[in-house]
Amino acid sequence: MKLKRLVTGIVIGLAGATLGWETSAQADDLTTVLNNAPQGIKIGSYFQAGTTSDNSAVLAKTQHGENQAVQLTDKTSQLGTIWTSDSAEMNLNEDQTAAMWMYFGDGSNSSSGDGMAFVMQNDTRGLGASSVDTSGKPGRGETLGVWGDDTGNGFTSTTELAKSAIHNSWAIEFDTYVNKFGKTDDTSMADAIKDGIPSYFDVDIAGAYPHIASAYPGKASTYSIVNVGATGYHYAKMNHTGILTNNYSGLADGFWHHVTLHWNHMAKTITYTINDKSQTTGEPQNSSYEKYKTFTTAPLDMTEIDPHNTGKIRWGFTGSTGWNAEKNLVIFEKVPGLVDANSTAKLTDTTSGNTVTSGTTINSGDRLRLDYNLTYASGREDWKNVVANLKLPKNVSFTSGLVTYANGQKETMDLSGLSGQSLKTALTQNLSKTNATATLSLNGKAAPVDGSGKPATAGTTTNTPVATSNFVGDNAMTSATVNAFNVKAVNSAMTLAWTGDSANGASNTIGTTSVTAGKSVTLTGKTAYVTGSADTNSNIKLHGELNGEALPVTTLKDTDASGTFSYTVPSSALTTESNQLILYASDSKGNNSNDVSYTIMQGSLKLAVAPTIAFSGTLTGQHQQLAANGDWDVDVRDTRGTGSHWTLQAAASAFTTGADGSGTVLPANLMYQDGAIAANLSAGNQVLMDRTTTSANDLTNVSGDWDKGRGLLLDVGSGATEGRYQGTVTWSFVDAVK
């Protein structure tokens, strides 16, 4: 006989290329640089080393892991190139943003050389694109691997010089060595040129400043040929545009420099900014910072960079050295078109209901909610394996956290790994077009401390500095910053406690109860004042948080006794088996009470029964009763709390030879035998057991005393014929609540 069970309940589910690069041989000083490098994304299949001969570009490991940085050069007379792969070319028909950290060594302006260049190119050589000298070898030194090569001053026309550069390209140079040979009289210059010294590209740069500038490497107008008096000698110079140099300190200063580039596809312009993040903290900086520089180009000549109108362009970095060595390194934060993602941070004083902005002063004890909002905008790939490296604001004690995804799924944040104000947590879901957002919400309390880490003295105001967090995936990285604010230490005169049935323990600040699913819970409590006069009820607000999510703020009623209240948690908010309620009160005088907590166990009534059971026997032509072939386990678990009541009933269908109820009908009834009492389940619902629980987690083995003469028996009539019959038993609870 086949059995069927009917069980109701609520179920909650929680979802929980290696490239052909060499490995950098790290000297001690380079190891230090890399061990102090900023966070970036792991370099994947979207970048490839250039195929030029003797390419010095290698991957390097940082404190954040393998393949985090590209080292373009570290010795004299080197050329390193790195380019996006064919599949990762930039789409010129969409807005794009690239972001990276660049390191130019720690030499002085005069001892560094030569720098790096950001290059966009549609050169037919692809990964093999670079500047070349008159013999066709890759260019180094002042060319930065991208500009025309004037070695030996072999070119007499700018057209021919431009042909030695990267074709169909536009570049931004980060030039750490000013190629402006010191000998300026005609004879000395002629001698220098005769000796093959190509060092005059930067003669139009005012002063001996490292500089940033842009131009079209493969365009003749980028260069000028200058004759040296009547000596018969000449040299080439670059016609720089968008020069950043005046009052600009050296690039090769031993710091990592953050660079952001944005392509506006409608205006056909690129905006590039340097030092828009702090060299030491990684926090955002704006134009008030003296080293912050930004420049917007005029519209780029699309016929120059994309002559065949493909709408795509390869981009990357070149770096070179000449007489002087330089460690040129790049760490990528954002790759155009791969993943376009962003993140923001918002801090809310939930006690006052106000957003905490830069310079805001809040009171100690105020409750705060910090929301980090991560958004996937577009891209060729999903934003994969995102890890949140949170740097939480100081002077705040965080107690709970929740991650909410666009698809509605939620997961509790584990704060056990919180070290100081640092927390590392991994998202369990990738962000994509169909699941585009994740919000990390953390709840806490303003708790200012003094310089020794002790609670701040009442009346003092403590500054909370800027805190920047990073969200790092395999293919994109974003940052979000909480601005600085102030916390004033105050002594609260207000306390809060549970009363009546809600009270539990001497402190009356904790409690536990169990309820049936679908039932709301009403708790009672009282506010009191240690000093001063009590505020009126209508000025006292109750702030609730359930399972890390805020509940609506309620106000005490003036019709109730002073400070007393009842607080209802709706059944719709009870979403798990164990629900944690945290409650506190605030008044119009700036007082915040202590927290009180309540654990609300949402109990359930569940039946576990064997899915099938069999009866068998030999027909005798007489009326007979058959016991089940094996144990028929029937268990009821009730977690609704002590004193809960349930009645278990069962009913049986007819037994037939057809699985759908058709065929020959067996003349038999399924009986429940309990001593002298017999109940016919085949006639309809019959009571098998009635119970009032004696514990909060009550397990009853209904079939524990069933044997051959007791329990469910098959009563077979004398007219039964041989065959295989089957039917169903439907189980149900009735009068489950008394």
XYZ file of C-alpha atoms in Angstrom, residues 141-654:
514
model
C 64.795 55.862 -24.734
C 62.976 59.100 -25.575
C 60.545 57.279 -27.906
C 58.902 55.546 -24.902
C 58.320 52.792 -27.438
C 55.545 54.777 -29.133
C 56.914 58.022 -30.675
C 58.996 58.275 -33.833
C 62.637 57.254 -33.346
C 65.199 60.025 -34.030
C 68.207 57.868 -33.169
C 71.156 59.062 -35.251
C 68.990 61.928 -36.589
C 68.471 59.851 -39.699
C 65.147 61.413 -40.726
C 65.004 64.645 -42.687
C 61.217 64.822 -42.924
C 58.490 64.615 -40.287
C 56.530 62.280 -42.544
C 59.282 59.683 -42.495
C 59.858 60.187 -38.764
C 56.146 59.616 -38.074
C 56.270 56.355 -40.016
C 58.704 54.990 -37.400
C 56.128 55.483 -34.636
C 53.077 53.367 -33.756
C 50.607 53.941 -36.565
C 46.955 54.998 -36.269
C 47.404 55.869 -32.634
C 46.993 58.448 -29.912
C 49.073 58.455 -26.738
C 49.536 60.116 -23.373
C 53.152 60.162 -22.267
C 54.227 60.101 -18.636
C 57.742 61.360 -19.319
C 60.147 61.152 -16.394
C 63.223 62.357 -18.289
C 63.363 65.662 -20.137
C 65.144 65.031 -23.438
C 66.687 68.457 -23.699
C 70.422 68.046 -24.213
C 72.381 70.603 -22.206
C 74.649 71.814 -25.048
C 72.805 74.567 -26.882
C 75.338 76.463 -29.002
C 75.393 75.431 -32.653
C 78.812 73.824 -32.589
C 78.169 71.801 -29.423
C 74.780 70.693 -30.660
C 76.237 69.662 -34.001
C 78.906 67.614 -32.235
C 76.272 65.921 -30.076
C 74.106 65.122 -33.071
C 77.163 63.854 -34.937
C 77.769 61.485 -32.018
C 74.227 60.123 -32.447
C 72.652 61.604 -29.291
C 68.874 61.826 -29.917
C 67.871 63.972 -26.960
C 65.871 66.959 -28.172
C 62.222 65.804 -28.197
C 61.415 67.970 -25.156
C 63.093 71.262 -26.020
C 59.718 73.038 -25.835
C 59.139 71.884 -22.236
C 59.709 74.827 -19.897
C 62.286 73.966 -17.244
C 63.680 70.543 -16.473
C 60.290 69.137 -15.460
C 58.954 65.641 -15.918
C 55.695 66.066 -17.767
C 52.488 64.558 -19.050
C 51.392 65.338 -22.588
C 49.493 63.834 -25.507
C 49.760 63.650 -29.301
C 49.330 61.386 -32.326
C 52.560 59.315 -32.605
C 52.014 58.409 -36.271
C 51.083 61.899 -37.453
C 53.706 64.107 -39.135
C 52.427 67.266 -37.423
C 53.443 65.785 -34.057
C 57.081 66.480 -34.928
C 59.245 69.296 -36.221
C 62.679 69.102 -37.861
C 64.964 71.877 -36.588
C 68.167 72.890 -38.422
C 71.166 73.762 -36.262
C 72.362 77.056 -37.687
C 74.639 76.640 -40.694
C 76.205 73.427 -39.424
C 74.229 71.257 -41.786
C 72.914 69.228 -38.847
C 69.344 68.972 -37.623
C 67.308 67.382 -34.836
C 63.681 66.428 -34.282
C 61.447 67.730 -31.536
C 57.956 66.759 -30.416
C 55.045 69.166 -30.564
C 53.411 68.327 -27.226
C 49.758 69.094 -26.529
C 47.952 69.141 -23.206
C 51.170 69.572 -21.253
C 50.988 69.100 -17.471
C 54.219 70.245 -15.893
C 54.205 73.638 -14.164
C 54.382 73.302 -10.367
C 54.108 69.561 -10.886
C 56.424 67.456 -8.757
C 58.290 64.525 -10.239
C 56.617 61.301 -11.249
C 59.574 59.195 -10.132
C 59.059 60.024 -6.462
C 58.767 56.502 -5.032
C 54.946 56.670 -4.859
C 52.204 54.933 -6.793
C 50.207 57.428 -8.867
C 46.546 56.797 -9.623
C 45.352 57.599 -13.146
C 41.778 57.634 -14.466
C 40.887 57.985 -18.150
C 37.374 58.471 -19.474
C 36.325 58.209 -23.128
C 33.230 60.202 -24.106
C 32.010 58.512 -27.267
C 29.624 61.317 -28.243
C 32.132 64.166 -27.889
C 35.052 61.947 -28.975
C 37.172 63.224 -26.080
C 39.316 61.668 -23.387
C 39.609 63.129 -19.909
C 42.638 61.962 -17.984
C 43.370 62.655 -14.336
C 46.404 61.863 -12.213
C 46.587 61.593 -8.426
C 42.803 61.466 -7.998
C 43.423 58.927 -5.238
C 45.762 59.345 -2.290
C 49.235 57.916 -2.842
C 49.307 56.621 0.733
C 45.708 55.720 1.670
C 44.011 55.123 -1.687
C 41.216 57.503 -0.698
C 39.693 59.809 -3.352
C 41.175 63.275 -3.775
C 39.716 66.245 -5.612
C 41.164 69.327 -7.247
C 41.943 70.902 -3.866
C 44.891 68.513 -3.655
C 47.930 70.280 -5.103
C 49.145 67.281 -7.098
C 45.731 66.539 -8.587
C 45.800 67.256 -12.318
C 43.185 66.789 -15.004
C 43.094 67.537 -18.709
C 40.417 67.079 -21.361
C 41.591 66.656 -24.911
C 40.051 68.295 -27.921
C 37.975 65.835 -29.948
C 40.216 63.030 -31.154
C 40.714 62.632 -34.882
C 38.845 59.403 -35.581
C 40.299 59.179 -39.083
C 43.725 59.024 -37.456
C 43.045 56.424 -34.755
C 40.327 54.381 -36.530
C 40.803 54.972 -40.250
C 38.732 51.942 -41.260
C 35.822 52.899 -38.967
C 35.880 49.611 -37.029
C 34.551 51.201 -33.842
C 37.206 49.257 -31.916
C 40.697 50.089 -30.736
C 43.470 48.232 -28.938
C 44.992 49.952 -25.934
C 47.805 49.359 -23.507
C 51.083 50.678 -22.135
C 54.584 51.043 -23.415
C 57.593 51.849 -21.272
C 61.253 52.347 -22.100
C 64.624 53.250 -20.668
C 67.768 54.633 -22.243
C 70.888 55.735 -20.395
C 69.065 55.634 -17.056
C 67.224 52.717 -15.492
C 63.701 52.984 -14.119
C 61.214 50.606 -12.587
C 58.012 51.155 -14.557
C 55.016 49.238 -13.201
C 51.254 49.301 -13.791
C 48.410 47.870 -11.687
C 44.953 47.838 -13.291
C 41.767 48.712 -11.435
C 39.299 49.023 -14.305
C 39.474 47.684 -17.853
C 37.147 49.350 -20.408
C 34.264 47.185 -21.553
C 35.176 44.210 -19.368
C 32.965 45.152 -16.422
C 31.452 48.564 -15.814
C 30.673 48.619 -12.111
C 30.503 51.207 -9.367
C 29.985 51.418 -5.638
C 28.794 54.060 -3.202
C 28.571 54.362 0.570
C 25.829 55.996 2.613
C 25.799 56.409 6.398
C 22.440 57.075 8.039
C 21.747 58.098 11.624
C 18.649 55.957 12.093
C 17.969 57.573 15.462
C 17.410 60.983 13.881
C 16.593 59.703 10.416
C 19.258 61.960 8.860
C 22.033 61.118 6.408
C 25.491 61.600 7.933
C 27.476 63.847 5.590
C 30.943 65.394 5.761
C 31.292 67.393 8.980
C 28.036 66.136 10.563
C 28.080 65.820 14.369
C 26.075 62.987 15.937
C 25.618 61.906 19.543
C 27.160 58.845 21.091
C 24.557 56.120 21.354
C 22.909 57.110 18.093
C 22.225 54.061 15.961
C 23.744 54.019 12.507
C 23.207 52.077 9.311
C 26.022 51.919 6.778
C 24.959 50.900 3.270
C 27.484 49.961 0.597
C 25.673 49.819 -2.746
C 27.398 47.834 -5.509
C 26.049 48.142 -9.052
C 26.857 46.237 -12.227
C 26.140 48.558 -15.190
C 27.348 46.604 -18.212
C 30.205 44.540 -19.601
C 31.358 41.531 -21.545
C 31.558 39.475 -18.357
C 29.725 39.206 -15.056
C 31.434 40.867 -12.090
C 32.920 37.702 -10.645
C 33.979 36.618 -7.156
C 33.647 40.013 -5.523
C 35.367 40.389 -2.158
C 34.509 43.372 0.038
C 37.555 44.732 1.847
C 35.728 46.981 4.274
C 37.401 49.773 6.184
C 34.609 50.758 8.549
C 34.393 54.195 10.181
C 36.017 54.558 13.565
C 33.987 55.454 16.658
C 31.201 53.103 15.576
C 30.530 49.687 17.095
C 28.957 47.436 14.470
C 26.684 44.610 15.596
C 25.041 43.050 12.534
C 25.102 43.025 8.760
C 23.016 41.855 5.841
C 23.669 41.462 2.102
C 20.678 41.958 -0.201
C 20.874 41.125 -3.917
C 18.769 42.461 -6.770
C 17.148 39.027 -7.132
C 15.707 39.376 -3.616
C 17.983 36.858 -1.947
C 19.565 37.828 1.357
C 22.391 36.550 3.497
C 23.630 37.458 6.946
C 27.105 38.971 7.150
C 29.489 37.228 9.512
C 31.071 39.916 11.701
C 33.170 37.459 13.703
C 36.139 38.296 11.473
C 35.956 42.002 12.291
C 39.482 43.112 13.234
C 39.477 46.624 14.587
C 37.424 48.367 11.938
C 38.511 46.081 9.086
C 36.337 43.309 7.710
C 36.806 41.078 4.688
C 33.736 39.348 3.320
C 33.035 37.581 0.031
C 29.816 37.896 -1.941
C 28.305 34.508 -2.692
C 26.721 35.684 -5.955
C 28.198 37.287 -9.060
C 26.690 40.564 -10.232
C 25.327 40.631 -13.774
C 22.670 42.111 -16.043
C 20.040 39.916 -14.386
C 21.351 40.375 -10.839
C 22.801 43.851 -11.025
C 23.051 45.071 -7.429
C 24.184 44.043 -3.987
C 23.701 46.156 -0.871
C 25.836 45.449 2.184
C 24.037 46.962 5.183
C 25.744 47.127 8.569
C 24.082 48.264 11.786
C 25.972 49.849 14.638
C 26.085 52.402 17.410
C 28.118 55.588 17.704
C 30.704 54.850 20.407
C 33.519 57.463 20.465
C 36.868 56.567 21.998
C 39.794 58.733 23.047
C 43.395 58.405 21.909
C 44.024 55.501 24.284
C 41.032 53.544 23.022
C 38.882 54.227 26.092
C 35.339 55.639 25.896
C 35.476 59.367 25.298
C 34.631 61.703 28.177
C 31.130 63.148 28.129
C 31.055 66.532 26.440
C 34.021 65.890 24.154
C 33.690 65.685 20.381
C 35.768 63.133 18.478
C 36.537 63.295 14.771
C 35.943 60.183 12.692
C 38.249 60.261 9.644
C 37.449 59.295 6.082
C 37.156 55.532 5.530
C 37.514 53.984 2.060
C 36.533 50.396 1.257
C 37.447 48.374 -1.835
C 35.309 45.848 -3.672
C 37.581 43.584 -5.671
C 36.424 41.010 -8.211
C 38.379 38.916 -10.670
C 37.740 41.453 -13.410
C 36.832 44.795 -11.831
C 37.499 46.809 -8.709
C 35.592 49.738 -7.217
C 35.901 51.862 -4.100
C 33.433 53.627 -1.830
C 34.196 56.262 0.795
C 32.472 57.329 4.010
C 33.252 60.993 4.621
C 34.600 62.312 7.914
C 32.106 63.132 10.665
C 32.111 63.944 14.386
C 30.743 62.083 17.396
C 29.871 63.961 20.599
C 30.064 61.905 23.779
C 26.917 62.254 25.908
C 25.641 60.457 29.013
C 22.154 59.116 28.398
C 19.625 59.384 31.240
C 17.223 56.873 29.675
C 16.954 53.112 30.243
C 14.736 50.474 28.642
C 13.493 47.109 29.958
C 10.921 44.455 29.162
C 7.941 44.067 31.508
C 5.270 41.466 32.255
C 5.494 38.273 30.216
C 8.204 39.914 28.097
C 10.610 40.099 31.038
C 13.218 37.377 31.320
C 15.977 37.483 33.903
C 17.028 40.023 36.507
C 18.056 42.654 33.981
C 14.804 42.368 32.000
C 16.786 43.235 28.835
C 16.555 39.845 27.121
C 13.721 37.475 26.373
C 12.650 34.426 24.398
C 9.316 33.201 23.108
C 7.955 30.734 20.564
C 5.043 31.358 18.238
C 3.206 29.510 15.533
C 3.991 30.501 11.952
C 1.655 33.264 10.817
C 1.198 34.711 14.315
C 2.366 38.176 15.365
C 4.134 38.802 18.674
C 3.310 41.635 21.081
C 5.826 42.521 23.773
C 5.575 45.039 26.609
C 8.231 47.308 28.079
C 8.992 50.506 29.921
C 11.413 53.418 29.618
C 12.804 55.055 32.744
C 15.095 57.963 33.569
C 18.129 57.716 35.828
C 18.336 61.498 36.192
C 16.135 64.392 35.203
C 12.456 64.382 34.315
C 10.868 61.946 31.917
C 9.969 63.076 28.421
C 6.337 62.806 27.365
C 5.350 59.556 25.678
C 4.675 61.237 22.330
C 8.325 62.396 22.285
C 9.708 58.904 22.851
C 10.380 56.735 19.815
C 11.025 53.006 19.639
C 13.549 51.813 17.039
C 13.444 48.142 16.136
C 15.735 45.900 14.140
C 14.772 42.340 13.248
C 17.339 39.974 11.772
C 19.522 42.927 10.793
C 16.736 44.835 9.024
C 15.111 47.980 10.363
C 11.477 47.897 11.455
C 9.224 50.978 11.239
C 9.828 53.515 14.007
C 6.906 53.756 16.455
C 6.011 56.372 19.055
C 4.744 55.793 22.599
C 1.135 56.762 23.212
C 0.247 59.571 25.601
C -2.831 57.549 26.588
C -0.545 54.899 28.148
C 1.163 55.262 31.509
C 4.396 57.289 31.413
C 7.152 55.356 29.638
C 5.129 52.186 29.102
C 4.480 50.626 25.732
C 3.499 47.530 23.820
C 5.450 46.618 20.696
C 4.127 44.297 18.005
C 6.295 42.350 15.599
C 4.111 41.415 12.603
C 4.103 37.822 11.437
C 5.210 38.944 7.968
C 8.529 40.092 9.444
C 9.264 36.703 11.053
C 11.115 35.095 8.156
C 13.320 32.508 9.858
C 12.955 29.868 12.541
C 14.976 31.972 15.010
C 14.341 35.735 14.787
C 16.434 38.256 16.709
C 14.718 41.500 17.733
C 16.764 44.433 19.032
C 14.949 47.471 20.393
C 15.999 50.812 21.845
C 14.299 54.116 22.662
C 15.172 57.744 21.952
C 13.598 60.989 23.106
C 13.488 64.661 22.129
C 16.242 65.523 24.638
C 18.912 63.570 22.764
C 18.831 60.534 25.067
C 19.254 57.021 23.679
C 18.469 54.014 25.837
C 20.316 50.741 26.128
C 19.429 47.891 23.755
C 16.986 45.176 24.754
C 16.752 41.965 22.766
C 14.212 39.252 22.200
C 14.579 35.922 20.428
C 11.367 34.935 18.697
C 11.302 31.284 17.725
C 8.837 30.773 14.911
C 7.691 27.283 15.720
C 6.234 24.724 13.365
C 4.299 21.518 13.447
C 5.822 18.859 11.197
C 4.921 15.265 10.402
C 7.482 12.676 9.339
C 6.045 9.432 8.021
C 7.453 6.548 6.019
C 6.772 7.202 2.313
C 5.564 3.641 1.646
C 4.539 0.613 3.642
C 3.388 -2.866 2.544
C 0.880 -5.429 3.760
C 1.018 -8.985 2.444
C -0.518 -12.338 3.242
C -2.038 -15.526 1.932
C -5.764 -15.422 1.165
C -7.843 -17.998 3.073
C -11.322 -17.152 1.740
C -12.123 -15.914 5.260
C -12.131 -12.455 6.846
C -8.640 -11.661 8.152
C -6.443 -8.813 9.492
C -2.918 -8.138 8.250
C -0.179 -6.203 10.034
C 2.357 -4.107 8.120
C 5.433 -5.929 6.873
C 7.760 -3.502 8.641
C 7.838 -0.658 11.124
C 5.613 2.244 10.119
C 7.426 5.235 11.628
C 5.126 8.197 12.267
C 6.719 11.141 14.149
C 5.412 14.602 15.022
C 7.786 17.446 15.909
C 6.273 20.567 17.489
C 8.572 23.589 18.007
C 5.804 26.083 18.773
C 6.531 26.080 22.487
C 5.452 24.279 25.648
C 1.678 23.890 25.929
C 1.011 23.815 22.210
C -1.716 21.409 21.105
C -2.240 19.179 18.118
C -4.570 16.429 16.927
C -3.385 14.022 14.242
C -5.938 12.510 11.871
C -5.662 10.156 8.923
C -7.933 8.881 6.150
C -7.420 6.103 3.587
C -8.577 5.771 -0.016
C -9.863 2.591 -1.627
